[in-house]
Amino acid sequence: MTPVSSKLYTDDVSLLVVLIDTNPFFWNSVKSNLPFSKFISHVLAFLNSILLVNQQNQVVVLATGHNSCDYVFDSSVAQSQNQRAEHLLQKLEEFVDKDESLCREESVDGQGFSLLSGSLSMALCYIQRVFRSGPLHPHPRQTRANLTDMCNTGNREECSQFLQLCGNILCLHGSPDGPGQYVAIMNSIFSAQRSMVPIDACVIGTQHSAFLQQASYITGGVYLKPQLLDGLFQYLSTVFATDLHSRAFLQLPKPAGVDFRASCFCHKNTIDMGYICSVCLSIFCKHQKKCSTCGSVFGQAQAQDSSTPPNPKRKTPMDA
């Protein structure tokens, strides 16, 4: 029998990077339904539950503001358990004050946008650094389908070896999508897919996020828009607190539909149909003479004027 001390219980060790939306314009618009202080209390309870499940779990928190994003908490830093919440709240307050001071310098219509593309990039960089420098490394090339097959067929040992360290990103987002960040966000999504890092999304705003719907669908994460924000902790603990190994055995919520519409590179508008550069796959809502991304020259559009009558049918010798 294998001694307990020599056996490495790493089948459910998780590295969770949480992105908290601190956009002041958004929270000022929804403070009557969910105050920011109450939202943070739900998040703190959720983070404590993640750390209590397994002492090897690691939690990193990034604040996503309107003008900037930064790390505000890292559980791997040596500190007592009683000081974790105080340290997180202190860093978060400093970040919010700094971001609000930057927001005063510009006028924003509506709720504004948060810098989601920057926080996603920082989260992926952190996870890659842990994967490459830490003692536990993920399997280089395994798919979620293979993982599910291994777990369902009872091959627990092989499945456990794959799940030595699982990194995933949880976006607690409420601001509307920023069309100008479309390219950067899609690059982060494809990087997460290649690195096998699921992106989970919990949308607390009034409308769905097409960017996060695509992120969760492409990376194999979970997308959820809670109906009752008063029970936010229950949503977080029952849906997003499970590790990737346990998700193969659970019936997690699935989105009813995913908005796959893209944003054009010229005007940053969401479009249903457009023109695509055959070289760099840039998307435009109107025909362009030259690609603004790679510089490729496009051919002339072969669209006919509606006032011009169609060409008569050419007669063949049999019609004569």
Coordinates of C-alpha atoms in Angstrom, one line a residue:
M1 CA 0.0 0.0 0.0
T2 CA 1.4 3.4 -0.9
P3 CA 2.3 5.5 2.1
V4 CA 0.1 8.6 2.6
S5 CA 3.2 10.9 2.8
S6 CA 4.6 9.8 -0.5
K7 CA 1.3 10.0 -2.4
L8 CA 0.7 13.3 -4.1
Y9 CA -3.0 14.2 -3.9
T10 CA -3.0 16.7 -6.8
D11 CA -6.1 15.6 -8.7
D12 CA -8.0 18.6 -7.6
V13 CA -5.4 21.3 -7.1
S14 CA -6.6 24.5 -8.8
L15 CA -5.1 27.8 -9.7
L16 CA -8.0 30.2 -9.9
V17 CA -7.5 33.7 -11.3
V18 CA -10.5 35.9 -10.6
L19 CA -11.1 39.1 -12.6
I20 CA -13.3 41.6 -10.7
D21 CA -15.0 44.4 -12.6
T22 CA -14.4 47.6 -10.7
N23 CA -15.6 50.0 -13.4
P24 CA -17.0 53.0 -11.4
F25 CA -19.4 54.0 -14.1
F26 CA -21.0 50.5 -14.0
W27 CA -21.3 50.3 -10.2
N28 CA -22.8 53.8 -10.0
S29 CA -25.6 52.6 -12.3
V30 CA -26.5 49.4 -10.4
K31 CA -25.8 50.4 -6.8
S32 CA -29.5 50.2 -6.0
N33 CA -29.7 46.5 -7.0
L34 CA -26.3 45.3 -5.9
P35 CA -23.9 47.7 -4.0
F36 CA -20.2 47.2 -4.5
S37 CA -19.6 46.5 -0.9
K38 CA -22.2 43.6 -0.9
F39 CA -20.7 42.3 -4.1
I40 CA -17.2 42.1 -2.5
S41 CA -18.6 40.3 0.6
H42 CA -19.9 37.6 -1.7
V43 CA -16.6 37.4 -3.5
L44 CA -14.6 37.2 -0.3
A45 CA -16.7 34.3 1.0
F46 CA -16.3 32.5 -2.3
L47 CA -12.5 32.9 -2.3
N48 CA -12.3 31.6 1.3
S49 CA -14.2 28.5 0.3
I50 CA -11.8 27.8 -2.6
L51 CA -8.9 28.0 -0.2
L52 CA -10.6 25.8 2.4
V53 CA -11.3 23.0 -0.1
N54 CA -7.7 22.3 -0.6
Q55 CA -4.7 23.8 1.1
Q56 CA -2.7 23.6 -2.1
N57 CA -5.2 25.7 -4.1
Q58 CA -4.0 29.1 -5.2
V59 CA -6.2 32.2 -5.8
V60 CA -5.1 35.3 -7.6
V61 CA -7.4 38.4 -7.9
L62 CA -7.1 41.0 -10.6
A63 CA -9.1 44.3 -10.6
T64 CA -10.4 45.4 -13.9
G65 CA -11.0 49.1 -14.0
H66 CA -12.1 51.5 -16.7
N67 CA -8.6 52.7 -17.5
S68 CA -6.2 50.1 -15.9
C69 CA -6.0 46.7 -14.4
D70 CA -3.7 45.3 -11.7
Y71 CA -3.1 42.4 -9.3
V72 CA -4.7 43.0 -5.9
F73 CA -4.3 39.6 -4.2
D74 CA -2.2 36.5 -4.4
S75 CA -2.7 33.7 -1.9
S76 CA 0.8 32.3 -2.6
V77 CA 2.3 35.3 -0.8
A78 CA 3.2 34.4 2.8
Q79 CA 0.6 36.0 5.1
S80 CA -1.7 34.9 7.9
Q81 CA -5.3 33.9 7.2
N82 CA -6.7 36.7 9.2
Q83 CA -4.8 39.3 7.1
R84 CA -5.9 38.0 3.7
A85 CA -9.2 39.8 3.6
E86 CA -7.7 43.0 5.0
H87 CA -4.9 42.9 2.5
L88 CA -7.2 42.3 -0.4
L89 CA -9.6 45.1 0.6
Q90 CA -6.8 47.5 1.1
K91 CA -5.2 46.9 -2.3
L92 CA -8.7 46.9 -3.9
E93 CA -9.5 50.3 -2.4
E94 CA -6.2 51.8 -3.5
F95 CA -6.8 50.5 -7.1
V96 CA -10.4 51.9 -7.2
D97 CA -9.3 55.3 -6.0
K98 CA -6.5 55.4 -8.6
D99 CA -8.9 54.3 -11.4
E100 CA -11.5 56.8 -10.3
S101 CA -9.0 59.6 -10.4
L102 CA -8.1 58.7 -14.0
C103 CA -11.8 58.6 -14.9
R104 CA -12.4 62.2 -13.8
E105 CA -10.1 63.4 -16.6
E106 CA -12.5 62.1 -19.3
S107 CA -16.2 62.2 -19.9
V108 CA -18.0 58.9 -20.5
D109 CA -21.5 58.3 -21.8
G110 CA -23.4 55.5 -20.0
Q111 CA -21.7 52.8 -18.1
G112 CA -18.5 52.9 -20.0
F113 CA -16.2 49.9 -20.7
S114 CA -13.8 48.0 -18.5
L115 CA -10.3 47.0 -19.6
L116 CA -11.2 43.3 -19.9
S117 CA -8.6 42.6 -22.6
G118 CA -5.8 43.8 -20.3
S119 CA -6.9 41.7 -17.3
L120 CA -7.3 38.6 -19.5
S121 CA -3.7 39.0 -20.8
M122 CA -2.3 39.5 -17.3
A123 CA -4.2 36.4 -16.1
L124 CA -2.8 34.2 -18.9
C125 CA 0.7 35.5 -18.3
Y126 CA 0.5 34.7 -14.6
I127 CA -0.8 31.2 -15.3
Q128 CA 1.9 30.5 -17.8
R129 CA 4.5 31.6 -15.4
V130 CA 3.2 29.3 -12.7
F131 CA 3.0 26.4 -15.2
R132 CA 6.6 26.8 -16.3
S133 CA 8.2 27.6 -13.0
G134 CA 6.1 25.7 -10.4
P135 CA 6.7 22.1 -9.2
L136 CA 3.4 20.9 -10.8
H137 CA 3.0 21.1 -14.5
P138 CA -0.1 20.3 -16.7
H139 CA 0.0 17.7 -19.4
P140 CA 1.2 19.4 -22.6
R141 CA -1.4 18.1 -25.1
Q142 CA -4.6 16.7 -23.8
T143 CA -8.1 17.6 -24.8
R144 CA -11.1 17.9 -22.7
A145 CA -12.8 15.1 -24.6
N146 CA -9.9 12.8 -23.8
L147 CA -10.1 13.9 -20.2
T148 CA -13.8 13.1 -20.0
D149 CA -13.2 9.7 -21.6
M150 CA -10.4 8.9 -19.1
C151 CA -12.6 9.8 -16.1
N152 CA -15.7 8.0 -17.5
T153 CA -13.8 4.8 -18.2
G154 CA -12.5 4.6 -14.7
N155 CA -8.9 5.3 -15.5
R156 CA -8.5 7.5 -12.4
E157 CA -4.8 7.2 -12.1
E158 CA -4.1 8.6 -15.6
C159 CA -6.7 11.3 -15.1
S160 CA -5.1 12.3 -11.9
Q161 CA -1.7 12.6 -13.5
F162 CA -3.1 14.9 -16.0
L163 CA -4.8 17.1 -13.4
Q164 CA -1.7 17.9 -11.4
L165 CA -2.4 21.6 -11.6
C166 CA -5.4 23.1 -13.3
G167 CA -5.5 26.8 -14.1
N168 CA -8.7 28.6 -15.0
I169 CA -10.0 32.1 -15.1
L170 CA -13.2 33.4 -13.6
C171 CA -14.5 36.8 -14.9
L172 CA -16.9 38.6 -12.6
H173 CA -18.0 41.1 -15.2
G174 CA -20.8 43.6 -15.4
S175 CA -19.7 46.4 -17.9
P176 CA -20.9 46.2 -21.5
D177 CA -18.6 44.9 -24.1
G178 CA -16.1 47.3 -25.6
P179 CA -16.0 46.8 -29.4
G180 CA -12.5 48.4 -29.5
Q181 CA -11.1 45.5 -27.5
Y182 CA -12.5 42.8 -29.8
V183 CA -9.1 41.9 -31.4
A184 CA -7.2 41.8 -28.1
I185 CA -9.9 39.8 -26.4
M186 CA -10.1 37.2 -29.2
N187 CA -6.4 36.8 -29.1
S188 CA -6.5 36.1 -25.4
I189 CA -9.4 33.6 -25.9
F190 CA -7.4 31.7 -28.5
S191 CA -4.3 31.7 -26.3
A192 CA -6.3 30.3 -23.4
Q193 CA -7.7 27.6 -25.7
R194 CA -4.2 26.6 -26.8
S195 CA -3.0 26.6 -23.2
M196 CA -6.1 24.6 -22.1
V197 CA -7.1 27.3 -19.6
P198 CA -11.0 27.5 -19.3
I199 CA -12.5 30.9 -19.0
D200 CA -15.5 31.0 -16.8
A201 CA -17.8 34.0 -16.8
C202 CA -20.4 35.3 -14.3
V203 CA -22.1 38.3 -15.7
I204 CA -23.7 40.5 -13.2
G205 CA -24.8 43.3 -15.6
T206 CA -28.2 43.9 -17.1
Q207 CA -27.2 42.5 -20.5
H208 CA -25.3 39.5 -21.8
S209 CA -21.7 39.7 -22.8
A210 CA -21.0 38.4 -26.3
F211 CA -17.3 38.4 -25.7
L212 CA -17.5 36.2 -22.6
Q213 CA -20.0 33.9 -24.2
Q214 CA -17.5 33.2 -27.0
A215 CA -14.7 32.9 -24.4
S216 CA -16.5 30.3 -22.4
Y217 CA -17.7 28.4 -25.4
I218 CA -14.3 28.3 -27.1
T219 CA -12.2 27.4 -24.0
G220 CA -14.7 24.9 -22.5
G221 CA -15.7 27.1 -19.6
V222 CA -19.0 27.9 -17.9
Y223 CA -21.1 31.0 -18.7
L224 CA -23.7 32.1 -16.2
K225 CA -25.9 35.2 -15.7
P226 CA -27.5 34.9 -12.3
Q227 CA -31.1 35.9 -12.0
L228 CA -31.0 36.8 -8.3
L229 CA -27.9 38.8 -7.4
D230 CA -28.7 38.5 -3.7
G231 CA -27.7 34.8 -3.9
L232 CA -24.5 35.5 -5.8
F233 CA -22.4 33.5 -3.3
Q234 CA -24.6 30.4 -3.8
Y235 CA -24.2 30.7 -7.6
L236 CA -20.4 31.1 -7.3
S237 CA -20.0 28.2 -4.8
T238 CA -22.2 25.7 -6.6
V239 CA -21.1 26.4 -10.2
F240 CA -17.6 27.9 -10.2
A241 CA -16.0 26.4 -7.0
T242 CA -15.7 22.9 -8.6
D243 CA -12.3 21.9 -10.0
L244 CA -11.9 20.8 -13.6
H245 CA -11.7 17.1 -12.5
S246 CA -15.1 17.2 -10.8
R247 CA -16.8 19.1 -13.7
A248 CA -16.7 15.9 -15.8
F249 CA -19.3 14.4 -13.3
L250 CA -21.6 17.4 -12.9
Q251 CA -24.4 18.9 -14.9
L252 CA -23.3 22.5 -15.1
P253 CA -25.5 25.2 -16.7
K254 CA -25.1 25.6 -20.4
P255 CA -25.8 28.9 -22.3
A256 CA -29.0 29.0 -24.3
G257 CA -27.3 30.6 -27.2
V258 CA -23.9 32.1 -28.1
D259 CA -23.6 35.4 -29.9
F260 CA -20.8 34.8 -32.5
R261 CA -21.1 38.1 -34.2
A262 CA -17.8 39.9 -34.7
S263 CA -16.8 43.6 -34.5
C264 CA -15.5 45.3 -37.6
F265 CA -11.9 46.6 -37.5
C266 CA -12.9 49.9 -39.2
H267 CA -15.7 51.3 -37.0
K268 CA -15.6 48.8 -34.1
N269 CA -19.3 48.0 -34.6
T270 CA -20.9 44.5 -34.2
I271 CA -21.9 43.3 -37.6
D272 CA -23.8 40.3 -39.0
M273 CA -22.2 40.4 -42.5
G274 CA -19.0 42.0 -43.7
Y275 CA -15.8 41.8 -45.7
I276 CA -12.9 39.7 -44.7
C277 CA -9.3 40.1 -45.7
S278 CA -8.0 36.8 -47.2
V279 CA -4.5 37.5 -45.9
C280 CA -4.9 38.4 -42.2
L281 CA -8.7 37.7 -41.7
S282 CA -9.5 41.3 -40.7
I283 CA -13.2 42.1 -40.8
F284 CA -14.7 45.3 -42.3
C285 CA -18.3 46.4 -42.4
K286 CA -17.8 48.2 -45.8
H287 CA -15.6 47.4 -48.8
Q288 CA -12.1 48.8 -48.5
K289 CA -9.5 49.5 -51.1
K290 CA -6.7 48.4 -48.8
C291 CA -6.5 46.4 -45.6
S292 CA -5.7 48.6 -42.7
T293 CA -4.1 45.7 -40.8
C294 CA -1.8 44.0 -43.2
G295 CA -1.8 46.5 -46.1
S296 CA -3.1 44.1 -48.8
V297 CA -4.8 45.7 -51.8
F298 CA -8.3 44.4 -52.5
G299 CA -9.8 44.0 -55.9
Q300 CA -12.6 46.1 -57.3
A301 CA -16.1 45.2 -56.0
Q302 CA -18.1 43.5 -58.6
A303 CA -21.4 45.0 -57.5
Q304 CA -23.8 46.3 -60.2
D305 CA -25.8 49.4 -59.9
S306 CA -29.4 48.7 -59.3
S307 CA -30.4 51.1 -62.1
T308 CA -28.4 49.2 -64.7
P309 CA -30.5 46.6 -66.5
P310 CA -29.0 43.1 -66.5
N311 CA -27.1 41.9 -69.6
P312 CA -29.3 40.2 -72.2
K313 CA -28.9 36.5 -72.5
R314 CA -26.4 35.6 -75.3
K315 CA -28.1 33.6 -78.0
T316 CA -26.6 30.3 -78.9
P317 CA -26.6 28.7 -82.4
M318 CA -29.5 26.5 -81.3
D319 CA -31.7 29.5 -80.4
A320 CA -31.2 31.1 -83.8

